[in-house]
PDB file of C-alpha atoms in Angstrom:
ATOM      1  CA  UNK A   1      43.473  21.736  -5.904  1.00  0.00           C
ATOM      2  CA  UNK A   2      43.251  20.514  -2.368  1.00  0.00           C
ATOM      3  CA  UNK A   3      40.284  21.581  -0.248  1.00  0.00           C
ATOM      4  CA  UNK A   4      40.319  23.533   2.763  1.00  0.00           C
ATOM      5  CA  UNK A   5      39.423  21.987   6.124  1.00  0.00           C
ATOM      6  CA  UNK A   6      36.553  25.040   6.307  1.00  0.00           C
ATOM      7  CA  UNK A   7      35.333  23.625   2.920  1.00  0.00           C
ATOM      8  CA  UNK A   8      35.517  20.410   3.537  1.00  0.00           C
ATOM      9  CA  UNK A   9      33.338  20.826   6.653  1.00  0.00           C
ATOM     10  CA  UNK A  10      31.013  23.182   4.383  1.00  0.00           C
ATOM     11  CA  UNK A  11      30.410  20.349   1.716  1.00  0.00           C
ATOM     12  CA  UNK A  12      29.895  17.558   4.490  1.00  0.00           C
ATOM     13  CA  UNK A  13      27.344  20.264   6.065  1.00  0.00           C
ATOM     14  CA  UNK A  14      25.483  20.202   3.196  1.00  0.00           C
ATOM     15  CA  UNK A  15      25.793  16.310   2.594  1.00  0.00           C
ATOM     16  CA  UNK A  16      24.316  16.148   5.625  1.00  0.00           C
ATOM     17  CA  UNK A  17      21.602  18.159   5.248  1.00  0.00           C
ATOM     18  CA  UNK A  18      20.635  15.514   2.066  1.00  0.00           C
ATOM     19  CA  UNK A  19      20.590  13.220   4.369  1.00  0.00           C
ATOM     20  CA  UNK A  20      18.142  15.090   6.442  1.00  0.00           C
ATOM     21  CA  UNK A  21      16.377  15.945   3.437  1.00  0.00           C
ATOM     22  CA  UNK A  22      15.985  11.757   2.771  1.00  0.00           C
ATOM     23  CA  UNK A  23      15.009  11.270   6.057  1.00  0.00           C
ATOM     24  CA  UNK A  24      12.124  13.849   5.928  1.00  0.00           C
ATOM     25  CA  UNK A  25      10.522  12.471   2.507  1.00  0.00           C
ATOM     26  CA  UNK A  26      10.894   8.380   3.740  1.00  0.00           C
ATOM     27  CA  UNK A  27       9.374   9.459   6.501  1.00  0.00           C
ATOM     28  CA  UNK A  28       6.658  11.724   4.460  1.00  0.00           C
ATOM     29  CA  UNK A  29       5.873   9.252   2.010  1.00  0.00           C
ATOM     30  CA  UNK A  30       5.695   6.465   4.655  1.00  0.00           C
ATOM     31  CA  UNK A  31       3.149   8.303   6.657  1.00  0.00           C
ATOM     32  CA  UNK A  32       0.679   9.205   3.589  1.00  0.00           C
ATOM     33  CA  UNK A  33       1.365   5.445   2.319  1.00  0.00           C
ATOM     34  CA  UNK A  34       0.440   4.273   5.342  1.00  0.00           C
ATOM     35  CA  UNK A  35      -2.610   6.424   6.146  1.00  0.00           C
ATOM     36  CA  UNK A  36      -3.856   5.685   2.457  1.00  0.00           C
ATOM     37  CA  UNK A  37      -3.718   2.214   2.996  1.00  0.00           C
ATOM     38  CA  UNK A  38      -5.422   2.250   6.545  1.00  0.00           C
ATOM     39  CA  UNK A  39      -8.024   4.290   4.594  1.00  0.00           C
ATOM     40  CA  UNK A  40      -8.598   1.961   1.432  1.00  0.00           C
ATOM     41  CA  UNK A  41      -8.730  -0.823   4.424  1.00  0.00           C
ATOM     42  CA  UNK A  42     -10.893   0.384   6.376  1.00  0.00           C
ATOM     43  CA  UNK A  43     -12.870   1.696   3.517  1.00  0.00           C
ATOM     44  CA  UNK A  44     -13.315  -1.869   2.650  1.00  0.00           C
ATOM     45  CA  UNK A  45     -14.689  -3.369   6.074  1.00  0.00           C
ATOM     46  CA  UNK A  46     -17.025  -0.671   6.781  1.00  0.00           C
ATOM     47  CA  UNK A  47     -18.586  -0.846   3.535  1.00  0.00           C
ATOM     48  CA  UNK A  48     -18.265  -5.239   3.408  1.00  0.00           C
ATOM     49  CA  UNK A  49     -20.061  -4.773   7.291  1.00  0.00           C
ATOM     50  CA  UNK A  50     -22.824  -2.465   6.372  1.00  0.00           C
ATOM     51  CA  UNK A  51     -23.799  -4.497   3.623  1.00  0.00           C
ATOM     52  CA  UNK A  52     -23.514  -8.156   5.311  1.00  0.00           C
ATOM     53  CA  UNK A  53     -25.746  -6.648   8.393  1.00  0.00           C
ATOM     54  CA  UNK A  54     -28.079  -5.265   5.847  1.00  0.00           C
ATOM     55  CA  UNK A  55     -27.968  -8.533   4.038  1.00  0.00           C
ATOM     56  CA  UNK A  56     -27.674 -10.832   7.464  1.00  0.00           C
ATOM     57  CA  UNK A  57     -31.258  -9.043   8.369  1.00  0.00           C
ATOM     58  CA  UNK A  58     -32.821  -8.950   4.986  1.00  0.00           C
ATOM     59  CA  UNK A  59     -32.182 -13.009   4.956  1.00  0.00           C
ATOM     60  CA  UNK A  60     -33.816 -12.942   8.352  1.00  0.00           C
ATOM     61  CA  UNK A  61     -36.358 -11.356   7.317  1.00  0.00           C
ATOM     62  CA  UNK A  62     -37.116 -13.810   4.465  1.00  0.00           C
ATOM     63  CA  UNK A  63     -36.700 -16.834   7.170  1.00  0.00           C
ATOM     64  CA  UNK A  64     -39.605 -15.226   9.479  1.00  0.00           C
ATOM     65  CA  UNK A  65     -41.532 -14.448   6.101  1.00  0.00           C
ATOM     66  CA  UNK A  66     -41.421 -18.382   4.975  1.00  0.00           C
ATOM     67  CA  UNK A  67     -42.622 -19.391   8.934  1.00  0.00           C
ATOM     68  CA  UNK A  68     -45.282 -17.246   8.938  1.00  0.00           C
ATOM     69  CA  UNK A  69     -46.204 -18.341   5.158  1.00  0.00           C
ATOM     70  CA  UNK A  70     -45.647 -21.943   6.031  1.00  0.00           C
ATOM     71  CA  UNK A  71     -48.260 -21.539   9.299  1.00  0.00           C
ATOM     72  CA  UNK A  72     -50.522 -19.736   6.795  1.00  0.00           C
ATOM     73  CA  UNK A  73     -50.151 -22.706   4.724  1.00  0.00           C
ATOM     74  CA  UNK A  74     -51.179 -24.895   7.436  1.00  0.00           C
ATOM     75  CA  UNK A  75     -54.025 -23.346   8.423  1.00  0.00           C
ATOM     76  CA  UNK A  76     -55.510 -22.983   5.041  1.00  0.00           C
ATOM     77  CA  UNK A  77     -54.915 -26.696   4.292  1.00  0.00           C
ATOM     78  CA  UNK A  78     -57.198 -27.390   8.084  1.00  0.00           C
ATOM     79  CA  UNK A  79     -59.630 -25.158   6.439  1.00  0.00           C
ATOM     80  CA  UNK A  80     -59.863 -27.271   2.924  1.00  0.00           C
ATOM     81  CA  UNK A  81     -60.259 -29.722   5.347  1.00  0.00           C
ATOM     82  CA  UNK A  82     -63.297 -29.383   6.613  1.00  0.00           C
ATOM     83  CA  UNK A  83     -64.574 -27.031   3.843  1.00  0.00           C
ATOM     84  CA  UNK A  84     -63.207 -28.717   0.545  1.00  0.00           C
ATOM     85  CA  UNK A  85     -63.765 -25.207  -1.024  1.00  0.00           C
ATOM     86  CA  UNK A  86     -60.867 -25.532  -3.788  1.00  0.00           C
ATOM     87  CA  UNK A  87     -61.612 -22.070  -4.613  1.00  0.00           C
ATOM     88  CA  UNK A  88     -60.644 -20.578  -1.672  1.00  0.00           C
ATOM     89  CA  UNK A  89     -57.736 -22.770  -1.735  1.00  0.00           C
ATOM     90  CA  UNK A  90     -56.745 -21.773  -4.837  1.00  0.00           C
ATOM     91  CA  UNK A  91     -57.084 -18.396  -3.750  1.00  0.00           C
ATOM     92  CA  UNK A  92     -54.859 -18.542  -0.813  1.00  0.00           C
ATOM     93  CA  UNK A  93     -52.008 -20.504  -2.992  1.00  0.00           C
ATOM     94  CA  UNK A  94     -51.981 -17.778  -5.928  1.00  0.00           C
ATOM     95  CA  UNK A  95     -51.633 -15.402  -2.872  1.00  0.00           C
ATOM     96  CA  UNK A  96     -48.792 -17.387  -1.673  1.00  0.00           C
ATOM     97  CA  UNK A  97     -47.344 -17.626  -4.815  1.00  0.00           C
ATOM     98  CA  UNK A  98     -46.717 -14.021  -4.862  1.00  0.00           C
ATOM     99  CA  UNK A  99     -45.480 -13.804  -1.406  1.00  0.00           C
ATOM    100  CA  UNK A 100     -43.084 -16.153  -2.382  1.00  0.00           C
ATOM    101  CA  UNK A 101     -42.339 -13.992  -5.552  1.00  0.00           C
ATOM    102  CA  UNK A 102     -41.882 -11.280  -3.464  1.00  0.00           C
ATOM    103  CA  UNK A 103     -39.716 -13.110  -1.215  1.00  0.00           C
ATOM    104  CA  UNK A 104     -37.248 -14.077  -3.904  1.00  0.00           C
ATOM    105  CA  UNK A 105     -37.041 -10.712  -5.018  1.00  0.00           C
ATOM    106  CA  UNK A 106     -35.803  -9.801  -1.673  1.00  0.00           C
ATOM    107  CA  UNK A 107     -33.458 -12.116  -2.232  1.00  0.00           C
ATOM    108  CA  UNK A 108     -32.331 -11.165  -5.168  1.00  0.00           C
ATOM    109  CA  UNK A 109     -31.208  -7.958  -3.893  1.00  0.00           C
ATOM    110  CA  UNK A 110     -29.498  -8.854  -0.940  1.00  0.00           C
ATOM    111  CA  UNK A 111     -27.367 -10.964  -3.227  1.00  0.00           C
ATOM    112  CA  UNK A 112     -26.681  -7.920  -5.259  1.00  0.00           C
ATOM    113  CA  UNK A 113     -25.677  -6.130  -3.038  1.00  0.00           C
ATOM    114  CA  UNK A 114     -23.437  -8.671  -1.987  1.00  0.00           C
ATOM    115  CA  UNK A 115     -21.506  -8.437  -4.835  1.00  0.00           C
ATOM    116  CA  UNK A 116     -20.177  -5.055  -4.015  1.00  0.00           C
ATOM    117  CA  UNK A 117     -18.561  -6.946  -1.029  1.00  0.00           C
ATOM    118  CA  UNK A 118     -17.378 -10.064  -2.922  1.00  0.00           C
ATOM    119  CA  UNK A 119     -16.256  -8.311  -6.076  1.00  0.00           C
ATOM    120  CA  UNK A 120     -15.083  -4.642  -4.511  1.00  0.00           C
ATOM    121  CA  UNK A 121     -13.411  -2.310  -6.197  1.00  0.00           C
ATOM    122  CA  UNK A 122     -10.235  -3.233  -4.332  1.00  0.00           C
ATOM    123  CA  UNK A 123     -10.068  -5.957  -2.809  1.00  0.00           C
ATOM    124  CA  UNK A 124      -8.118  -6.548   0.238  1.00  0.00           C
ATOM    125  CA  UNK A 125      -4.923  -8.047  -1.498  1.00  0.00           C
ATOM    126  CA  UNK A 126      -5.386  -4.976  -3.918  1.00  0.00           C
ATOM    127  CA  UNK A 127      -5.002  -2.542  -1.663  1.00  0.00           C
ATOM    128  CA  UNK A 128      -1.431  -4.441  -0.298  1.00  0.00           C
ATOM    129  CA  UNK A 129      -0.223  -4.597  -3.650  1.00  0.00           C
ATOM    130  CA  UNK A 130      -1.624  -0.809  -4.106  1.00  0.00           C
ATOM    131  CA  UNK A 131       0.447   0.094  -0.909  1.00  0.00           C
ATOM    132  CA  UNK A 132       3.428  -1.823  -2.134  1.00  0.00           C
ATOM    133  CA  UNK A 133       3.640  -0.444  -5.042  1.00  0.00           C
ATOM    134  CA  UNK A 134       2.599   2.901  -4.181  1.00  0.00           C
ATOM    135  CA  UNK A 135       6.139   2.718  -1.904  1.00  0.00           C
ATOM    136  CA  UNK A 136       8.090   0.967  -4.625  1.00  0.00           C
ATOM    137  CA  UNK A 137       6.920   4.007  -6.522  1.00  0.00           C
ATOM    138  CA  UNK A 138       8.194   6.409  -3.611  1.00  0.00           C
ATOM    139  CA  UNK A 139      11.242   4.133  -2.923  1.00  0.00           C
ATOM    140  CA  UNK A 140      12.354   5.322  -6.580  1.00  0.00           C
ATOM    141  CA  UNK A 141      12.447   8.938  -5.435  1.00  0.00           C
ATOM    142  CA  UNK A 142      14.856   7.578  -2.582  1.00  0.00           C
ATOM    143  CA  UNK A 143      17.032   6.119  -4.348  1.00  0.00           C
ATOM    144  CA  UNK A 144      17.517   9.287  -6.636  1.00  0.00           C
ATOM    145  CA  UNK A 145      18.466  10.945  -3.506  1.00  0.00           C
ATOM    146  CA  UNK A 146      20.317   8.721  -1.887  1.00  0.00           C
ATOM    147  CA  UNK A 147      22.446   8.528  -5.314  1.00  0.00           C
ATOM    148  CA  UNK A 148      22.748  12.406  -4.636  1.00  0.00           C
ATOM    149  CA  UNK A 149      23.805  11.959  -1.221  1.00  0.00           C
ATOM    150  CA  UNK A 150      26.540   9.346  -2.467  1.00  0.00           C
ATOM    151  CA  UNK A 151      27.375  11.585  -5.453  1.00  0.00           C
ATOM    152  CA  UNK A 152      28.298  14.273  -2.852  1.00  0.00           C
ATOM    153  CA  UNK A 153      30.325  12.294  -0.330  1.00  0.00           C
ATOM    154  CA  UNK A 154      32.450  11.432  -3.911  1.00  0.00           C
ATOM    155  CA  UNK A 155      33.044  15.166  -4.597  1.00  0.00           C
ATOM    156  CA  UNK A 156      34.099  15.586  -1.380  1.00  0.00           C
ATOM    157  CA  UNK A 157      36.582  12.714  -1.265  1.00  0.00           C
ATOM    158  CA  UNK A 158      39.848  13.648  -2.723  1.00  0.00           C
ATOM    159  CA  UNK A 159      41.791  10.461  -2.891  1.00  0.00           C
ATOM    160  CA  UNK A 160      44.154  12.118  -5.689  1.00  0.00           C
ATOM    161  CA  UNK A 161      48.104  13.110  -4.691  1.00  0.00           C
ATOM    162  CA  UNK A 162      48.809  16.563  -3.938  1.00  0.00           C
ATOM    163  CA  UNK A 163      49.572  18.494  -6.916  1.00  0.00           C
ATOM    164  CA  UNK A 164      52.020  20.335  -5.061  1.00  0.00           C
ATOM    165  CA  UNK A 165      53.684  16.598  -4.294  1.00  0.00           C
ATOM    166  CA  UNK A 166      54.683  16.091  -7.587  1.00  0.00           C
ATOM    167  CA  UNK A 167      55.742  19.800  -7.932  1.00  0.00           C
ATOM    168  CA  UNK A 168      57.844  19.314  -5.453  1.00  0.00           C
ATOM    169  CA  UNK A 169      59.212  16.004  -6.356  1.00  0.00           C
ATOM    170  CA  UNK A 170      59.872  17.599  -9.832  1.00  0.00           C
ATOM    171  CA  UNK A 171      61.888  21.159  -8.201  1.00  0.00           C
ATOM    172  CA  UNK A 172      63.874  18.367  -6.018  1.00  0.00           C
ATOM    173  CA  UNK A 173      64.523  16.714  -9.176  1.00  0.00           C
ATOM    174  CA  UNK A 174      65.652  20.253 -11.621  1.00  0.00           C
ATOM    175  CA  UNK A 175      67.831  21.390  -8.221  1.00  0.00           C
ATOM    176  CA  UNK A 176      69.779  18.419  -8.941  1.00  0.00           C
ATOM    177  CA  UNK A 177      69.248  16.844  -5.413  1.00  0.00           C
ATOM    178  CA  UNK A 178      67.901  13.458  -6.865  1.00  0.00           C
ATOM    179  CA  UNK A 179      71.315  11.957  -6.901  1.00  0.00           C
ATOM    180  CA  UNK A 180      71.805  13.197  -3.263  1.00  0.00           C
ATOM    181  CA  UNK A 181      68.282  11.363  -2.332  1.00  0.00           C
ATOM    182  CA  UNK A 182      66.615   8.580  -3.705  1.00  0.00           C
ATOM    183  CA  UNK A 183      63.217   9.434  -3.990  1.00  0.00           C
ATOM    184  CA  UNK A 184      60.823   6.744  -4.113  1.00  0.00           C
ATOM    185  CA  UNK A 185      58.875   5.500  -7.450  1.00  0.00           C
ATOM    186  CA  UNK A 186      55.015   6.311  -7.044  1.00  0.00           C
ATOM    187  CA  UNK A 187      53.298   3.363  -5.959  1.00  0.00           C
ATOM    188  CA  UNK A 188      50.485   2.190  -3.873  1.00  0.00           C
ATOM    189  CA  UNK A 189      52.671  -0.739  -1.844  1.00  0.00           C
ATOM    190  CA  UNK A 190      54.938   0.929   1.132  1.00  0.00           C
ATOM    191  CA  UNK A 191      58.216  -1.038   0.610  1.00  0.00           C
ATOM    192  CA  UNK A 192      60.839   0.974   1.903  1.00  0.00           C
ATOM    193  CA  UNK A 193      59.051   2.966   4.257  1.00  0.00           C
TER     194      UNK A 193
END
């Protein structure tokens, strides 16, 4: 049964408002992919910066520690000296000693928490792949409807004969006019046009 123009123009309304439809959720998806992955990325630098600056100072810190320890050192070895007291010396060095202790300890933790930076959660590249396949995820949704969008431009296409073609044909034929008129075979090549 052919369709009417009006119908037609109904079904191509609504294949057009799939399209529409598409266009809203790439553009949906795309936005909260994107603003997840800005997120996740700048998750990551803020939380890598705050911990290198905390680190960056802690090391400083260290650095000035071991200058003032090393003057300390200095002075106490002017004061064995001219003293020769090996007591006090000793003293001062087991003091030292757990400066120093203390110092590595510092150390320690700044280099844990480095490793929150170096071995995050997500890394960088994770959060790309994340994002990619987070779309390829989304992109699977589009195709569904872009399938549905093709689906209905098919049903809309009508690229049979006429029914009413071949009826007529056929009454042309039971009148008796066929040996009046040659009608042409059915066939998709236009030979004798």
């Amino acid at each position: 049964m052919a369709r009417t123009v009006k119908a037609t123009k109904v079904a191509l309304k609504e294949a057009d408002t799939l399209v529409e439809s598409l266009r809203e959720l790439v553009w949906i998806d795309l936005k909260n992919q994107y603003a997840a992955f800005e997120e996740m990325l700048q998750s990551r630098i803020s939380d890598a910066e705050e911990a290198i600056l905390e680190a960056t100072k802690g090391r400083l810190a260290i650095i000035a520690g071991i200058g003032v320890m090393r003057k300390d050192l200095e002075r106490a070895q002017r004061r064995f000296s001219r003293s020769n007291e090996i007591a006090d010396l000793r003293e001062f060095l087991v003091e030292l000693t757990g400066r120093i202790f203390r110092l590595r300890e510092a150390n320690e933790q700044i280099v844990e928490s480095l490793k929150s930076v170096l071995n995050p959660n997500l890394s960088a590249i994770e959060i790309v792949e994340k994002f990619a396949s987070d779309l390829q995820r989304s992109a699977g949704a589009w195709e569904r409807n872009g399938r549905g969008i093709d689906e209905s431009i098919h049903e809309i296409c009508d690229d049979n004969e006429p029914a009413e073609l071949g009826e007529f044909e056929h009454f042309i034929t039971k009148q008796g006019y066929e040996a009046l008129v040659e009608i042409p075979a059915h066939s998709s090549s236009d030979e004798d046009a």
